[in-house]
Each structure stands twice: as structure tokens, then as C-alpha cells.
PDB file of C-alpha atoms in Angstrom:
ATOM      1  CA  MET A  30      10.712  15.033  89.322  1.00 90.00           C
ATOM      2  CA  LEU A  31      11.845  18.276  89.900  1.00 95.00           C
ATOM      3  CA  SER A  32      10.322  20.148  92.150  1.00 96.00           C
ATOM      4  CA  PRO A  33       8.070  24.139  91.206  1.00 97.00           C
ATOM      5  CA  LYS A  34      10.787  24.921  92.530  1.00 97.00           C
ATOM      6  CA  ILE A  35      12.868  24.100  90.663  1.00 98.00           C
ATOM      7  CA  GLU A  36      11.568  23.798  87.875  1.00 98.00           C
ATOM      8  CA  LYS A  37      10.275  27.535  87.913  1.00 98.00           C
ATOM      9  CA  ALA A  38      14.657  28.595  88.372  1.00 98.00           C
ATOM     10  CA  LEU A  39      15.272  26.505  85.301  1.00 98.00           C
ATOM     11  CA  ASN A  40      11.723  28.649  83.783  1.00 98.00           C
ATOM     12  CA  GLU A  41      13.382  31.145  84.283  1.00 98.00           C
ATOM     13  CA  GLN A  42      16.949  29.837  83.465  1.00 98.00           C
ATOM     14  CA  VAL A  43      15.525  29.379  79.704  1.00 98.00           C
ATOM     15  CA  LEU A  44      14.176  33.647  80.026  1.00 98.00           C
ATOM     16  CA  LEU A  45      17.566  34.494  80.408  1.00 98.00           C
ATOM     17  CA  GLU A  46      18.446  32.451  77.647  1.00 98.00           C
ATOM     18  CA  ALA A  47      16.128  33.917  75.416  1.00 98.00           C
ATOM     19  CA  GLU A  48      16.563  37.026  75.555  1.00 98.00           C
ATOM     20  CA  SER A  49      21.418  36.484  75.509  1.00 98.00           C
ATOM     21  CA  SER A  50      19.746  35.031  71.974  1.00 98.00           C
ATOM     22  CA  GLN A  51      17.201  38.035  70.837  1.00 98.00           C
ATOM     23  CA  ILE A  52      20.315  39.961  72.691  1.00 98.00           C
ATOM     24  CA  TYR A  53      23.370  38.743  71.109  1.00 98.00           C
ATOM     25  CA  LEU A  54      20.546  38.945  67.124  1.00 98.00           C
ATOM     26  CA  ALA A  55      20.460  42.466  67.615  1.00 98.00           C
ATOM     27  CA  MET A  56      24.298  43.210  67.937  1.00 98.00           C
ATOM     28  CA  ALA A  57      24.131  41.240  65.453  1.00 98.00           C
ATOM     29  CA  SER A  58      22.040  42.721  62.657  1.00 98.00           C
ATOM     30  CA  TRP A  59      23.531  46.490  64.553  1.00 98.00           C
ATOM     31  CA  ALA A  60      27.242  45.754  63.039  1.00 98.00           C
ATOM     32  CA  GLU A  61      25.539  44.417  59.815  1.00 98.00           C
ATOM     33  CA  VAL A  62      23.952  47.626  59.647  1.00 98.00           C
ATOM     34  CA  GLU A  63      27.976  49.195  59.880  1.00 97.00           C
ATOM     35  CA  GLY A  64      30.032  47.663  58.083  1.00 97.00           C
ATOM     36  CA  LEU A  65      31.438  44.895  60.020  1.00 97.00           C
ATOM     37  CA  SER A  66      30.802  41.615  58.751  1.00 97.00           C
ATOM     38  CA  GLY A  67      32.980  39.191  60.834  1.00 97.00           C
ATOM     39  CA  VAL A  68      31.433  40.550  64.249  1.00 98.00           C
ATOM     40  CA  ALA A  69      28.462  40.183  62.769  1.00 97.00           C
ATOM     41  CA  ALA A  70      29.099  36.955  62.211  1.00 97.00           C
ATOM     42  CA  PHE A  71      30.011  36.201  66.169  1.00 97.00           C
ATOM     43  CA  LEU A  72      26.934  37.652  67.319  1.00 98.00           C
ATOM     44  CA  TYR A  73      25.004  36.110  64.754  1.00 97.00           C
ATOM     45  CA  LYS A  74      26.974  32.319  65.216  1.00 97.00           C
ATOM     46  CA  HIS A  75      26.504  33.164  69.520  1.00 97.00           C
ATOM     47  CA  SER A  76      22.419  34.839  69.058  1.00 98.00           C
ATOM     48  CA  ASP A  77      22.442  30.679  68.233  1.00 98.00           C
ATOM     49  CA  GLU A  78      24.445  29.761  70.919  1.00 97.00           C
ATOM     50  CA  GLU A  79      22.240  30.856  73.111  1.00 98.00           C
ATOM     51  CA  ARG A  80      19.267  29.260  71.490  1.00 98.00           C
ATOM     52  CA  LEU A  81      20.964  26.078  71.208  1.00 98.00           C
ATOM     53  CA  HIS A  82      21.537  26.610  75.778  1.00 98.00           C
ATOM     54  CA  MET A  83      17.794  28.054  75.806  1.00 98.00           C
ATOM     55  CA  LEU A  84      16.086  24.954  74.125  1.00 98.00           C
ATOM     56  CA  LYS A  85      19.179  22.143  76.553  1.00 98.00           C
ATOM     57  CA  LEU A  86      16.636  23.591  79.285  1.00 98.00           C
ATOM     58  CA  VAL A  87      13.216  23.360  77.304  1.00 98.00           C
ATOM     59  CA  LYS A  88      14.017  19.619  76.647  1.00 98.00           C
ATOM     60  CA  PHE A  89      15.554  18.873  79.808  1.00 98.00           C
ATOM     61  CA  ILE A  90      12.858  20.518  82.131  1.00 98.00           C
ATOM     62  CA  ASN A  91      10.039  18.536  80.038  1.00 98.00           C
ATOM     63  CA  GLU A  92      12.139  15.134  80.196  1.00 98.00           C
ATOM     64  CA  ARG A  93      12.574  14.974  84.336  1.00 98.00           C
ATOM     65  CA  GLY A  94       7.985  15.435  84.158  1.00 97.00           C
ATOM     66  CA  GLY A  95       8.389  19.409  84.064  1.00 98.00           C
ATOM     67  CA  HIS A  96       7.315  22.258  81.483  1.00 98.00           C
ATOM     68  CA  GLY A  97       9.199  24.035  79.728  1.00 98.00           C
ATOM     69  CA  VAL A  98       7.953  27.209  79.351  1.00 97.00           C
ATOM     70  CA  ILE A  99       8.550  29.585  76.245  1.00 96.00           C
ATOM     71  CA  PRO A 100       8.294  33.010  77.830  1.00 95.00           C
ATOM     72  CA  GLN A 101       7.662  36.889  75.963  1.00 96.00           C
ATOM     73  CA  LEU A 102      10.670  38.611  75.094  1.00 97.00           C
ATOM     74  CA  LYS A 103      11.074  42.863  75.351  1.00 96.00           C
ATOM     75  CA  ALA A 104      12.762  44.193  72.472  1.00 96.00           C
ATOM     76  CA  PRO A 105      16.688  44.834  72.809  1.00 96.00           C
ATOM     77  CA  ALA A 106      18.036  47.920  71.898  1.00 96.00           C
ATOM     78  CA  ALA A 107      19.021  47.839  68.373  1.00 96.00           C
ATOM     79  CA  LYS A 108      21.860  50.726  68.610  1.00 96.00           C
ATOM     80  CA  TYR A 109      25.344  50.680  69.772  1.00 96.00           C
ATOM     81  CA  LYS A 110      27.538  53.410  70.492  1.00 95.00           C
ATOM     82  CA  GLY A 111      30.937  51.690  69.319  1.00 96.00           C
ATOM     83  CA  VAL A 112      32.111  48.547  69.089  1.00 97.00           C
ATOM     84  CA  LYS A 113      34.339  48.121  72.213  1.00 97.00           C
ATOM     85  CA  GLU A 114      30.650  49.338  74.583  1.00 97.00           C
ATOM     86  CA  LEU A 115      29.527  45.918  72.631  1.00 98.00           C
ATOM     87  CA  PHE A 116      31.472  44.098  73.957  1.00 98.00           C
ATOM     88  CA  GLN A 117      31.089  45.454  77.570  1.00 98.00           C
ATOM     89  CA  GLN A 118      28.168  45.297  77.020  1.00 98.00           C
ATOM     90  CA  VAL A 119      28.422  41.125  76.135  1.00 98.00           C
ATOM     91  CA  LEU A 120      31.162  40.709  79.106  1.00 98.00           C
ATOM     92  CA  ASP A 121      29.212  42.351  81.533  1.00 98.00           C
ATOM     93  CA  HIS A 122      25.830  40.436  80.224  1.00 98.00           C
ATOM     94  CA  GLU A 123      28.112  36.750  80.428  1.00 98.00           C
ATOM     95  CA  ILE A 124      28.290  38.070  83.483  1.00 98.00           C
ATOM     96  CA  LEU A 125      25.199  38.632  84.478  1.00 98.00           C
ATOM     97  CA  VAL A 126      24.649  35.108  83.429  1.00 98.00           C
ATOM     98  CA  SER A 127      27.267  33.353  85.066  1.00 98.00           C
ATOM     99  CA  THR A 128      25.664  34.463  88.324  1.00 98.00           C
ATOM    100  CA  GLU A 129      21.961  33.458  87.480  1.00 98.00           C
ATOM    101  CA  ILE A 130      22.621  30.332  86.505  1.00 98.00           C
ATOM    102  CA  ASN A 131      25.212  30.195  89.441  1.00 98.00           C
ATOM    103  CA  ARG A 132      21.912  31.381  91.945  1.00 98.00           C
ATOM    104  CA  LEU A 133      19.822  28.344  90.170  1.00 98.00           C
ATOM    105  CA  VAL A 134      23.161  25.400  91.316  1.00 98.00           C
ATOM    106  CA  ASP A 135      23.066  26.862  95.111  1.00 98.00           C
ATOM    107  CA  SER A 136      18.972  26.101  94.259  1.00 98.00           C
ATOM    108  CA  CYS A 137      19.369  22.707  93.261  1.00 98.00           C
ATOM    109  CA  LEU A 138      22.579  21.924  95.990  1.00 97.00           C
ATOM    110  CA  LYS A 139      19.202  23.425  99.005  1.00 97.00           C
ATOM    111  CA  GLU A 140      17.111  21.196  97.216  1.00 97.00           C
ATOM    112  CA  LYS A 141      18.865  17.449  97.427  1.00 97.00           C
ATOM    113  CA  ASP A 142      18.548  17.695  92.859  1.00 98.00           C
ATOM    114  CA  TYR A 143      21.999  16.731  92.241  1.00 97.00           C
ATOM    115  CA  THR A 144      20.465  15.594  88.843  1.00 98.00           C
ATOM    116  CA  THR A 145      20.609  18.738  87.912  1.00 98.00           C
ATOM    117  CA  HIS A 146      22.847  20.137  89.633  1.00 98.00           C
ATOM    118  CA  ASN A 147      25.216  17.306  87.617  1.00 98.00           C
ATOM    119  CA  PHE A 148      23.109  18.981  84.500  1.00 98.00           C
ATOM    120  CA  LEU A 149      24.153  22.492  84.965  1.00 98.00           C
ATOM    121  CA  GLN A 150      27.834  21.893  85.370  1.00 98.00           C
ATOM    122  CA  TRP A 151      28.088  21.817  81.400  1.00 98.00           C
ATOM    123  CA  TYR A 152      26.359  26.121  81.750  1.00 98.00           C
ATOM    124  CA  VAL A 153      29.164  26.650  84.247  1.00 98.00           C
ATOM    125  CA  SER A 154      32.193  25.772  82.252  1.00 97.00           C
ATOM    126  CA  GLU A 155      30.268  26.887  79.117  1.00 97.00           C
ATOM    127  CA  GLN A 156      29.693  29.822  81.328  1.00 97.00           C
ATOM    128  CA  ILE A 157      33.657  30.331  81.908  1.00 97.00           C
ATOM    129  CA  GLU A 158      34.614  29.959  78.494  1.00 96.00           C
ATOM    130  CA  GLU A 159      31.348  32.658  76.874  1.00 97.00           C
ATOM    131  CA  GLU A 160      33.052  35.270  80.067  1.00 97.00           C
ATOM    132  CA  SER A 161      37.126  34.301  78.703  1.00 97.00           C
ATOM    133  CA  LEU A 162      36.589  35.045  75.358  1.00 97.00           C
ATOM    134  CA  ALA A 163      34.468  38.269  76.142  1.00 97.00           C
ATOM    135  CA  ARG A 164      37.589  39.048  78.127  1.00 98.00           C
ATOM    136  CA  HIS A 165      39.934  38.842  75.338  1.00 97.00           C
ATOM    137  CA  ILE A 166      38.296  40.630  72.763  1.00 97.00           C
ATOM    138  CA  LEU A 167      38.235  43.334  75.425  1.00 97.00           C
ATOM    139  CA  ASP A 168      41.749  42.453  75.532  1.00 97.00           C
ATOM    140  CA  LYS A 169      42.264  42.875  71.686  1.00 96.00           C
ATOM    141  CA  LEU A 170      39.629  46.540  71.610  1.00 97.00           C
ATOM    142  CA  LYS A 171      42.368  47.507  73.642  1.00 96.00           C
ATOM    143  CA  LEU A 172      45.212  47.269  72.505  1.00 95.00           C
ATOM    144  CA  ILE A 173      43.414  48.594  68.520  1.00 95.00           C
ATOM    145  CA  GLY A 174      42.409  51.893  70.704  1.00 93.00           C
ATOM    146  CA  GLY A 175      41.371  54.223  68.037  1.00 91.00           C
ATOM    147  CA  ASP A 176      43.377  52.532  64.957  1.00 93.00           C
ATOM    148  CA  LYS A 177      40.767  52.124  62.457  1.00 92.00           C
ATOM    149  CA  SER A 178      43.358  49.015  60.055  1.00 94.00           C
ATOM    150  CA  GLY A 179      43.560  47.416  63.503  1.00 95.00           C
ATOM    151  CA  LEU A 180      39.851  47.626  63.820  1.00 95.00           C
ATOM    152  CA  TYR A 181      39.669  46.331  60.441  1.00 95.00           C
ATOM    153  CA  MET A 182      41.405  43.226  61.228  1.00 95.00           C
ATOM    154  CA  PHE A 183      39.958  42.676  64.258  1.00 96.00           C
ATOM    155  CA  ASP A 184      36.798  43.008  62.157  1.00 96.00           C
ATOM    156  CA  ARG A 185      38.315  40.049  59.555  1.00 94.00           C
ATOM    157  CA  ASP A 186      39.231  38.036  62.660  1.00 94.00           C
ATOM    158  CA  VAL A 187      37.357  37.937  65.402  1.00 96.00           C
ATOM    159  CA  SER A 188      33.921  35.923  63.313  1.00 89.00           C
ATOM    160  CA  SER A 189      36.721  32.526  63.763  1.00 89.00           C
ATOM    161  CA  MET A 190      37.443  33.794  67.600  1.00 88.00           C
ATOM    162  CA  GLY A 191      35.022  30.779  69.512  1.00 71.00           C
ATOM    163  CA  GLY A 192      35.241  29.163  72.603  1.00 49.00           C
ATOM    164  CA  ALA A 193      35.813  25.469  72.985  1.00 39.00           C
ATOM    165  CA  ALA A 194      32.813  25.171  73.234  1.00 40.00           C
ATOM    166  CA  GLY A 195      33.058  25.746  70.338  1.00 39.00           C
ATOM    167  CA  GLY A 196      28.657  25.983  68.569  1.00 40.00           C
ATOM    168  CA  LYS A 197      27.905  23.295  70.376  1.00 41.00           C
ATOM    169  CA  ALA A 198      25.224  23.492  72.989  1.00 40.00           C
ATOM    170  CA  GLY A 199      26.761  19.976  74.170  1.00 41.00           C
ATOM    171  CA  PRO A 200      25.125  16.881  74.845  1.00 38.00           C
ATOM    172  CA  ALA A 201      21.153  15.068  74.260  1.00 39.00           C
ATOM    173  CA  THR A 202      18.990  14.998  77.174  1.00 41.00           C
ATOM    174  CA  THR A 203      17.501  12.067  75.745  1.00 35.00           C
TER     175      THR A 203
END
């Protein structure tokens, strides 16, 4: 059984994962309209992954005797200044998610909820990969600078970039 405090914290993480999915979906749509099909494909894939992260949490909460609550979401931004700024926002957002996952892990330890702590270790590992990938992409964009042919090649190649998770939401919680 989940304590009310941990259930509430997990549902807050459900909200954050859902927001992540929506943000990346909005970014993907913007990129697609801007003719950046590779960036769009990358972000559509990551939007789907974040939704799977959310579903994994909802199922875990429900299986542990809680109630996974599906949150109402605010509309994300619809326009971005450019690709470099967009991916800086991705990195900043992933750092926020990591901070919240770590806060949740800490709460589990304080509550002596070792089952949820163990479950969250997958998210800890996933966040290491997500931050690393965003930093790697930003490094590539710094190398490109303002070179349009470099941006063309980056857009062509970015859709194949991904973390070790490869779009999986981890093992089933059933």
C-alpha cells in the first residue's frame, strides 16, 4: 500500500510526465511546420516516450492500492525562436524532471517505502540518459553554429539519435 504522501507525490510526477509529453509534442509540431522533419520525428518519439513514462506511473500507483489521477494540462508554447533554443529548453526541462524524480526518491526513503524507491530507480537511470542526450544534441548544435548546411545534416541525423531506452517505458509493473 502507498502512503497518502507517496501517492500524492507520484501523482505529481504523473502530471510532470504528461506535461513533458505535451511540451515535446508542441515542439515537434513547430519543427514540422518549420520544415525540420528530423527534429520533428525526434520530438514526436520523445513525446510518446514521456506518455509511456506517465502510464507506467499510473499503473504502478493503481497496483499499489492508490489511484493514478489523470491531470488537466496547460497548453504548452506553440512557437520557438530556433532549434538551439528549443533543445536548450529540452535540457532545462529534463533537469527539472531529474530534480523532481530525486525529490520523490528522497520522499520514499524518508517514508521507508522501499518498493516505490526500487520502482523509481528506472526513472533515475532514464533521466541520466535523457540529460546526456540533450547535452549531446546541444554540443552538436554549438559545432554547427549558424551553418545552414550543418543544420540540414543535423536535421537529417537527429531523428536517429536516442538514449539507450530506445523508446521503451521499462519493464511492465504487473
